[in-house]
PDB file of C-alpha atoms in Angstrom:
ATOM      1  CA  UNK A   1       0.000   0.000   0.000  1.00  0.00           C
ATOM      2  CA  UNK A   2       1.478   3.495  -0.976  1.00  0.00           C
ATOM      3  CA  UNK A   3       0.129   6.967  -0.697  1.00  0.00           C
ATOM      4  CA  UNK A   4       2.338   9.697  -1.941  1.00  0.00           C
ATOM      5  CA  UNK A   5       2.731  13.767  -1.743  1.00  0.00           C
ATOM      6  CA  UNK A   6       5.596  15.665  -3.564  1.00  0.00           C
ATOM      7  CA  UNK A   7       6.715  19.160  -4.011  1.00  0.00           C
ATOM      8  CA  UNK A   8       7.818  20.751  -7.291  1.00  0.00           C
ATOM      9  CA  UNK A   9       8.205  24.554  -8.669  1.00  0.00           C
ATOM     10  CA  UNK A  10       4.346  24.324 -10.073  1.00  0.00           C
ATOM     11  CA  UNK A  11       1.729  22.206  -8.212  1.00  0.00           C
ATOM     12  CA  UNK A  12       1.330  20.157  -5.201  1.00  0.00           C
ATOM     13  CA  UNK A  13      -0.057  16.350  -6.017  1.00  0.00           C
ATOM     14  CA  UNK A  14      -1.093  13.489  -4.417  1.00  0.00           C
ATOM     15  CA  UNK A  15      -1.280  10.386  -5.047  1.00  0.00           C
ATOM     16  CA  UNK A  16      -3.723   7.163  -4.929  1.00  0.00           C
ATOM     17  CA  UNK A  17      -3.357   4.560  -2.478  1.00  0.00           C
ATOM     18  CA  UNK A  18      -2.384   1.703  -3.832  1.00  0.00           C
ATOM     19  CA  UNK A  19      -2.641  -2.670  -2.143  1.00  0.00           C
ATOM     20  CA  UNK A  20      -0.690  -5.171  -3.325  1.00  0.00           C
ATOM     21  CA  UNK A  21      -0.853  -8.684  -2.054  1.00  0.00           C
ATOM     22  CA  UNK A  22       2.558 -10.713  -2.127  1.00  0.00           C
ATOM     23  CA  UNK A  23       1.120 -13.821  -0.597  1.00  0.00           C
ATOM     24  CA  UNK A  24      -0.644 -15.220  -3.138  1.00  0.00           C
ATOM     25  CA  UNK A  25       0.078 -18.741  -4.670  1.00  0.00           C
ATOM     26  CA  UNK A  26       1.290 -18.064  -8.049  1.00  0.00           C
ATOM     27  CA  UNK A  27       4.804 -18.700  -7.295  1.00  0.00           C
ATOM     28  CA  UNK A  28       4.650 -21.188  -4.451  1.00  0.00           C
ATOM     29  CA  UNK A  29       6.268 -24.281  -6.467  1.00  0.00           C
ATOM     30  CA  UNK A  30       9.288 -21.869  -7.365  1.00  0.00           C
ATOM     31  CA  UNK A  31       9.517 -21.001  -3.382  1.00  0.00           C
ATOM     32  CA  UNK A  32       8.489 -24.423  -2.048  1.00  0.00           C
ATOM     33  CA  UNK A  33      11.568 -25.557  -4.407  1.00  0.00           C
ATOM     34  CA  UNK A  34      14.378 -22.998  -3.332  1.00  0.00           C
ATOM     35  CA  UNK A  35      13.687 -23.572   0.065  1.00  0.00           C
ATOM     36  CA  UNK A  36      14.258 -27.362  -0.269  1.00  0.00           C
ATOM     37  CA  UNK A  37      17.819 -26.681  -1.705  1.00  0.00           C
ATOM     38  CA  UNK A  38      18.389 -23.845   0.322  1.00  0.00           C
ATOM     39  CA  UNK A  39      18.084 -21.119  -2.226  1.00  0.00           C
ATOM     40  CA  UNK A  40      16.112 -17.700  -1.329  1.00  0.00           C
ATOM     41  CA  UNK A  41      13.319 -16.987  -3.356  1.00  0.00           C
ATOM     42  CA  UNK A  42      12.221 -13.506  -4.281  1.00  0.00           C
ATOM     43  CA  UNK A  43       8.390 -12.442  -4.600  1.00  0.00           C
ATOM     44  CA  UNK A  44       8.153 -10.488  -7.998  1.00  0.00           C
ATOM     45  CA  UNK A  45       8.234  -6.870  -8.634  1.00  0.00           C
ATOM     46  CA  UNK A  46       5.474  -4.722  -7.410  1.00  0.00           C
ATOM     47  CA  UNK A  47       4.476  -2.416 -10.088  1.00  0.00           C
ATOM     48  CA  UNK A  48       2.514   1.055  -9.154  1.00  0.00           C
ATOM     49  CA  UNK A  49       2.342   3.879 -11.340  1.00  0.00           C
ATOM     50  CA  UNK A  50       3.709   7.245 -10.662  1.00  0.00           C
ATOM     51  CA  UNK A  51       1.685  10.193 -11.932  1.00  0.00           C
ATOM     52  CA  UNK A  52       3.984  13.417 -13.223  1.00  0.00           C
ATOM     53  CA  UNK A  53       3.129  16.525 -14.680  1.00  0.00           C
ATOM     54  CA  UNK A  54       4.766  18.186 -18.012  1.00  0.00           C
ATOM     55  CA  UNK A  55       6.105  20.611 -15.596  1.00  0.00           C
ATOM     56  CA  UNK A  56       7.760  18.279 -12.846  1.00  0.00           C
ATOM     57  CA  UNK A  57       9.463  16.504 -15.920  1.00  0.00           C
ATOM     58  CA  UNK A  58      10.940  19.545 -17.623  1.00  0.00           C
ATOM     59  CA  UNK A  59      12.303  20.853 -14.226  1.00  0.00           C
ATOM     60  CA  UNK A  60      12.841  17.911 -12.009  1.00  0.00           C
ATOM     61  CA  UNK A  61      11.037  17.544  -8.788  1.00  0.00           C
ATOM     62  CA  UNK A  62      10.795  15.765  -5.325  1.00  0.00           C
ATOM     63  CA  UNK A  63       8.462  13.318  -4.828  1.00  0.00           C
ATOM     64  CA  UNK A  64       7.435  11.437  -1.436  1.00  0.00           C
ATOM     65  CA  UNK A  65       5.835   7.990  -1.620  1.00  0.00           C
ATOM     66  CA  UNK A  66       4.745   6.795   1.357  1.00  0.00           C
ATOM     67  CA  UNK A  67       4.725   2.402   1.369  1.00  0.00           C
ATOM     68  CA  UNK A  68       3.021   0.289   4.263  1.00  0.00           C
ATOM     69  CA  UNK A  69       4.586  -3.220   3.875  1.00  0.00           C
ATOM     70  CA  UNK A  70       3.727  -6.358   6.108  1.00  0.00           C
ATOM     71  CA  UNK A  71       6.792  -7.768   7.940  1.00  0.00           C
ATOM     72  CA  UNK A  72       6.518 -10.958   9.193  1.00  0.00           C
ATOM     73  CA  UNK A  73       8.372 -12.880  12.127  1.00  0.00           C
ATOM     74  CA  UNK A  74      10.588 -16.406  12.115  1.00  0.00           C
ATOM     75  CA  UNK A  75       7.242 -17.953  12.502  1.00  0.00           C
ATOM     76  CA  UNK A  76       5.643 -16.277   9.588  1.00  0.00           C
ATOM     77  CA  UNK A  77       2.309 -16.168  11.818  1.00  0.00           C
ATOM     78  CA  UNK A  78       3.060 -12.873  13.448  1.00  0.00           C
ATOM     79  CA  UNK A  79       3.534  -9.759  11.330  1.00  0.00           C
ATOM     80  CA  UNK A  80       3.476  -6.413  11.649  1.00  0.00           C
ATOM     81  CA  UNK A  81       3.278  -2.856   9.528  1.00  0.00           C
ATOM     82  CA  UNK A  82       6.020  -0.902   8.920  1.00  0.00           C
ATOM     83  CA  UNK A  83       5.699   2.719   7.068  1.00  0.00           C
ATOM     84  CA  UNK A  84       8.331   4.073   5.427  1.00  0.00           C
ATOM     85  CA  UNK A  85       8.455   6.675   3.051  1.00  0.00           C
ATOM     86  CA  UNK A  86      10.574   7.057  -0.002  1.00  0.00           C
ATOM     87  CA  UNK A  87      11.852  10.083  -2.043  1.00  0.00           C
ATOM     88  CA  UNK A  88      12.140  10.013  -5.452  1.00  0.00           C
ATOM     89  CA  UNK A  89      13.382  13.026  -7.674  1.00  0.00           C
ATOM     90  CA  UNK A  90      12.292  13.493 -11.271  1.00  0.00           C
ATOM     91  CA  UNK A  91      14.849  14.324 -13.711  1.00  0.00           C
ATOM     92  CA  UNK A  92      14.378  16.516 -16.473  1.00  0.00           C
ATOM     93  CA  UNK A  93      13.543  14.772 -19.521  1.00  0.00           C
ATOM     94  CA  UNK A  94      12.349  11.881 -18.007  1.00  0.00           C
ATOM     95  CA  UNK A  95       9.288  10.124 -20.076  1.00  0.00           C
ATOM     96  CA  UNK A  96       6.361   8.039 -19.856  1.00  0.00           C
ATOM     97  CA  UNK A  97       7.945   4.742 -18.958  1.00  0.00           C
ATOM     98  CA  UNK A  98      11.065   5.693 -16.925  1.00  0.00           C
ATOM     99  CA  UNK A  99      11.134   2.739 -14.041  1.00  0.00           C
ATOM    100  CA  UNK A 100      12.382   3.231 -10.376  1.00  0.00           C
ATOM    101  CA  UNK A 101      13.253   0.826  -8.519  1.00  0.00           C
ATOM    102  CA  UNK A 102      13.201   0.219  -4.811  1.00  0.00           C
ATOM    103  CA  UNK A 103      14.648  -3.074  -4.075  1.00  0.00           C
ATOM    104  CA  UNK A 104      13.269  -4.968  -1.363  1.00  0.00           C
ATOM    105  CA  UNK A 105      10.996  -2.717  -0.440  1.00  0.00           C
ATOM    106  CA  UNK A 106       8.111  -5.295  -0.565  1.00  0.00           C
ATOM    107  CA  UNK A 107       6.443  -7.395   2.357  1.00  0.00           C
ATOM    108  CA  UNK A 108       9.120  -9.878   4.321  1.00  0.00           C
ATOM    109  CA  UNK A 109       8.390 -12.963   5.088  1.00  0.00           C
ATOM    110  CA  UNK A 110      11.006 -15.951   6.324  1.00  0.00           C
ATOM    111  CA  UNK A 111      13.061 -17.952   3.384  1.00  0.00           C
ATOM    112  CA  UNK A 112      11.400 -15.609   0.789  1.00  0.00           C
ATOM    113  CA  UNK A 113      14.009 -12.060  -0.500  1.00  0.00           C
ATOM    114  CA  UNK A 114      11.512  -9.194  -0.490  1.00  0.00           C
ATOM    115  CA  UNK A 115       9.935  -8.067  -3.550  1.00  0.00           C
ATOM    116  CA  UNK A 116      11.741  -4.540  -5.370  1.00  0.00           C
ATOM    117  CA  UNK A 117       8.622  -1.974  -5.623  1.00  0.00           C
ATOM    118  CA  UNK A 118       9.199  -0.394  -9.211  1.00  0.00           C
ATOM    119  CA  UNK A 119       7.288   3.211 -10.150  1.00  0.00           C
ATOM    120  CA  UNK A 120       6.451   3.794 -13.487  1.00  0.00           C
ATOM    121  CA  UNK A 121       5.955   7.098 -14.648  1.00  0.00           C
ATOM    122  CA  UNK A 122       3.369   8.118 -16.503  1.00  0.00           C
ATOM    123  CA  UNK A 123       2.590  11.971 -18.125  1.00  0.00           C
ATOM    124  CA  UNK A 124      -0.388  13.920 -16.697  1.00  0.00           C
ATOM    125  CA  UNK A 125      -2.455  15.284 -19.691  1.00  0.00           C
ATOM    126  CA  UNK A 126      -1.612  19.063 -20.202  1.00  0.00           C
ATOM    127  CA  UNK A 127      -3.925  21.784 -20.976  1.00  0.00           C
ATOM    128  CA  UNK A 128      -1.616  23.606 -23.062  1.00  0.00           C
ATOM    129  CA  UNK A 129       1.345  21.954 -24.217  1.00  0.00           C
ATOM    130  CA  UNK A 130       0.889  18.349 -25.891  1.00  0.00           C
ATOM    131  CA  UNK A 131       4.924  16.105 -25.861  1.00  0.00           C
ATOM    132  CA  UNK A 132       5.684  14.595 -28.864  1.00  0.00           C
ATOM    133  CA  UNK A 133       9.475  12.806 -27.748  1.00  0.00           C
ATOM    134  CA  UNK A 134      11.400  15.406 -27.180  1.00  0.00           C
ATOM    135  CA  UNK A 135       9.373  18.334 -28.624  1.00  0.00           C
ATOM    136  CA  UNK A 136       6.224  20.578 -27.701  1.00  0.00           C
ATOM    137  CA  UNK A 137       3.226  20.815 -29.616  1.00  0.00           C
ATOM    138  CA  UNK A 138       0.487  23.914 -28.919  1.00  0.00           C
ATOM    139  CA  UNK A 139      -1.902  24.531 -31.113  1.00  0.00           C
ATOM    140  CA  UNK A 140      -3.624  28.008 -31.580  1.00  0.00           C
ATOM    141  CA  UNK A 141      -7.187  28.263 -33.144  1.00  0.00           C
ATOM    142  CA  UNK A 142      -6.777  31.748 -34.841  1.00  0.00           C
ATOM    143  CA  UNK A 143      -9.785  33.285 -37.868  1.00  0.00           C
ATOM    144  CA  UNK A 144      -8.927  33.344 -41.259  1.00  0.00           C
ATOM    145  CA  UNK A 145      -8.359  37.478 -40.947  1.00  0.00           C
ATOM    146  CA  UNK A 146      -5.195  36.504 -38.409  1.00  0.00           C
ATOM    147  CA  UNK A 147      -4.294  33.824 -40.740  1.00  0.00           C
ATOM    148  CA  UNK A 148      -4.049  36.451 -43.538  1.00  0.00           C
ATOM    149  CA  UNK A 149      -3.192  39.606 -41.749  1.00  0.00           C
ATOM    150  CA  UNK A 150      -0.749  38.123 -38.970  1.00  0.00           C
ATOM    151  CA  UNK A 151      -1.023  36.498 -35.316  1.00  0.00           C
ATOM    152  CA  UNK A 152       0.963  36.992 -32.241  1.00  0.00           C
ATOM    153  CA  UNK A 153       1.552  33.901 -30.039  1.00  0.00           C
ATOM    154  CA  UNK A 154       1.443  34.532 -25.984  1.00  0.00           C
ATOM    155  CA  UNK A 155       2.871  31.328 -24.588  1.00  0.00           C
ATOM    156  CA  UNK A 156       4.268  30.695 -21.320  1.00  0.00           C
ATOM    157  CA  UNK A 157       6.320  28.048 -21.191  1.00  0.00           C
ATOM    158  CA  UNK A 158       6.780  24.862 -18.303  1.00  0.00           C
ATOM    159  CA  UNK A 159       9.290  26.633 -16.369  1.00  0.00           C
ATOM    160  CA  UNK A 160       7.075  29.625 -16.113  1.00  0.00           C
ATOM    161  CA  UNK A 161       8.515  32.147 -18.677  1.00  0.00           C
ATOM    162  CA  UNK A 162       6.378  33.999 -21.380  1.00  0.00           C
ATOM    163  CA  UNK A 163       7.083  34.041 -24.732  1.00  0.00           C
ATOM    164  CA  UNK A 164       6.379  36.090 -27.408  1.00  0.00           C
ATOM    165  CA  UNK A 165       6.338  35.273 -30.960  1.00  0.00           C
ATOM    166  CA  UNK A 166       5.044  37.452 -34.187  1.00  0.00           C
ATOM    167  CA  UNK A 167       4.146  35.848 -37.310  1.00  0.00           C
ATOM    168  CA  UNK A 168       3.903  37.851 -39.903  1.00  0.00           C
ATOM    169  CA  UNK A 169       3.564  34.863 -42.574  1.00  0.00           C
ATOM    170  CA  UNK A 170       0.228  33.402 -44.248  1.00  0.00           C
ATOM    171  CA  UNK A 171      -1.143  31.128 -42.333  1.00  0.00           C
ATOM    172  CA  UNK A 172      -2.020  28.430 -44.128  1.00  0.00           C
ATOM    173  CA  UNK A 173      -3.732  24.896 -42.495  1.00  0.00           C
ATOM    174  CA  UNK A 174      -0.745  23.092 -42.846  1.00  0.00           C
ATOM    175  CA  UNK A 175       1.510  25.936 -41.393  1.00  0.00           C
ATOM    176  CA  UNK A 176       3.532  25.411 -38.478  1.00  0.00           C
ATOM    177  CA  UNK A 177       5.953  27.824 -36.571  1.00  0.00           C
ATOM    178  CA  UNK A 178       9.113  26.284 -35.284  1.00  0.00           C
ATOM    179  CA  UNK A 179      10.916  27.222 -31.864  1.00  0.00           C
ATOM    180  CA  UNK A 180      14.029  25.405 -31.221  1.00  0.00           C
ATOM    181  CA  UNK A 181      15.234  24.610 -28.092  1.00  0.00           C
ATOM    182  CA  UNK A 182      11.615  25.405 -26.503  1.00  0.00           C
ATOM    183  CA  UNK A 183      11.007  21.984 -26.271  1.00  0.00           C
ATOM    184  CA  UNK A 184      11.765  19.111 -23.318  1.00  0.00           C
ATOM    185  CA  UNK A 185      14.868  19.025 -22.120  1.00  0.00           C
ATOM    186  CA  UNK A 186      17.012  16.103 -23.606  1.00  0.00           C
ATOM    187  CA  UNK A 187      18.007  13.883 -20.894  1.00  0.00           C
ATOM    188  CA  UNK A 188      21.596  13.212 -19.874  1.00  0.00           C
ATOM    189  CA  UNK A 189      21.951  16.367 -21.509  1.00  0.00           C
ATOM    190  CA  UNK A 190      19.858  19.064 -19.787  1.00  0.00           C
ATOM    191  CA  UNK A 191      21.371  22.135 -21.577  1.00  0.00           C
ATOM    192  CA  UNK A 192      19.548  20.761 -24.989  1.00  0.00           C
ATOM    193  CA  UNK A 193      15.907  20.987 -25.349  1.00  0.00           C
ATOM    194  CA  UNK A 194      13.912  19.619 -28.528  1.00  0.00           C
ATOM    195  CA  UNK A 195      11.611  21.770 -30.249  1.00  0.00           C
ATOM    196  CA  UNK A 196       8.213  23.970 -29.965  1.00  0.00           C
ATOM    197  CA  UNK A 197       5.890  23.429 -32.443  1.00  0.00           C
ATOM    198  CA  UNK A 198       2.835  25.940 -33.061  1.00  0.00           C
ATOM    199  CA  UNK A 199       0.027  24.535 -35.461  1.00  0.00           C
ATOM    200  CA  UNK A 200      -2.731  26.636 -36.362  1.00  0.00           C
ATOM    201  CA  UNK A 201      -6.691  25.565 -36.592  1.00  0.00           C
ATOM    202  CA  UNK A 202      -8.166  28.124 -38.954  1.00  0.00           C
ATOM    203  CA  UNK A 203     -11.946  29.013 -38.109  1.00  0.00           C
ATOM    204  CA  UNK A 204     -13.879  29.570 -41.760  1.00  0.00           C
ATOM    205  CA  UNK A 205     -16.652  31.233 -41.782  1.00  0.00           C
ATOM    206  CA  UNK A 206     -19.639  29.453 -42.625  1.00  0.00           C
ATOM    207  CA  UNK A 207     -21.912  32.040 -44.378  1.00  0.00           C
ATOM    208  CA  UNK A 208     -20.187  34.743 -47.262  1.00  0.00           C
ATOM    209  CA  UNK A 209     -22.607  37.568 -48.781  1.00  0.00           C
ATOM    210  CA  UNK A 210     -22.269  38.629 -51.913  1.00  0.00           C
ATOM    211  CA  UNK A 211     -20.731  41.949 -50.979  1.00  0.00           C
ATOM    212  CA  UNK A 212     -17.630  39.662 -49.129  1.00  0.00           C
ATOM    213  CA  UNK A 213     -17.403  36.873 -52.036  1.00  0.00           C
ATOM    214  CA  UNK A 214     -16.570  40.245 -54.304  1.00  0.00           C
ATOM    215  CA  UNK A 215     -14.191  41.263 -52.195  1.00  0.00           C
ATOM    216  CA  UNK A 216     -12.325  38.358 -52.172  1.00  0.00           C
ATOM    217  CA  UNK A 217     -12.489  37.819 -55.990  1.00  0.00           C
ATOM    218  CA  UNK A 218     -11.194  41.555 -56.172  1.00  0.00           C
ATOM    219  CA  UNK A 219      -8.494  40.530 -53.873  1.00  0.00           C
ATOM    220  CA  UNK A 220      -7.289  37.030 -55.089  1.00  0.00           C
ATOM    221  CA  UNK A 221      -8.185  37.394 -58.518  1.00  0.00           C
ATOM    222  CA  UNK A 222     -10.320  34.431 -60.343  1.00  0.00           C
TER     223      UNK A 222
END
């Protein structure tokens, strides 16, 4: 069983308590063998997922994970709970799927190693900012006037900076503006960053008069 609170530059979170039964039977021939011959068997990894926001992965943060494990006595009739909590700290540039491992962090029990409790990361879903790898993706829904006349982007970025970026091109649907080195930071390398992509849905209007449809023949020719 785990709860878990952390702190980081941008938002507090907590986290879902988790069970996990290591005494069931699946692996009893394995254990029921290794203690015949002497051998200590170890209960399999205990798997719980650990929640992380776009922001604690492009700065880092501290995490605290706090695990209630059974420990049992010689007799293995007798056990007891021990709390215990564990820090983790996010790297930058860490993904969905980065493991951590705790070894033998699991229930004890005689004859039997305890089992490693692993966290798997996994990405909170953004409001703004969508990861692709190593890059950002934001998309700005903008009218077909701004797409024509020009658009300034107001972005702030994960680490809490605001960014400002004129575009003075035609927008057209499959236009994108690239940033680089606005993206995630590249890990085991934290002075690189991928890219920031900005992609544009254009809003059409669904009803031109007469009066406009001449206009834009005058304009655009035939």
């Amino acid at each position: 069983m785990f709860s878990s609170t952390d702190s980081s530059p941008n938002q507090n979170w907590s986290g879902t308590i988790f069970t996990n039964n290591v005494y069931g039977d699946d692996d009893d021939i394995v254990r029921s063998f290794a203690q015949r011959f002497g051998v200590s068997a170890k209960d399999p990894p205990i798997m719980h997922t650990l929640p992380c926001s776009l922001e604690e992965l492009y700065q880092g943060a501290t995490k605290r994970v706090k695990i209630t494990r059974q420990v049992a006595g010689r007799s293995g009739l007798i056990t007891r709970k021990i709390e215990e909590i564990l820090t983790i700290d996010t790297k930058p540039g860490w993904k969905k799927g980065t493991k951590i491992t705790f070894e033998e962090k699991g229930n004890k029990r005689p004859n039997v190693t305890p089992a490693d409790v692993v966290f798997i990361v996994d990405e909170k879903p953004h409001s703004e900012f969508t990861r692709d790898g190593n890059d950002l993706i934001v998309t700005r829904r903008i009218s077909v006037t701004e797409a024509f006349t020009g658009y300034t982007v107001h972005l702030k970025t994960l680490d809490g900076r605001n960014l400002t970026l004129p575009i003075n091109d035609v927008i057209h649907p499959n236009y994108q503006k690239v940033v680089p080195n606005e993206g995630m930071p590249i890990l085991g390398d934290p002075t690189k960053r991928g890219i920031l992509k900005i992609k544009f849905d254009i809003r059409f209007p669904t009803r031109v008069n007469a009066e406009q449809k001449a206009g834009i023949r005058r304009l655009f020719g035939p």
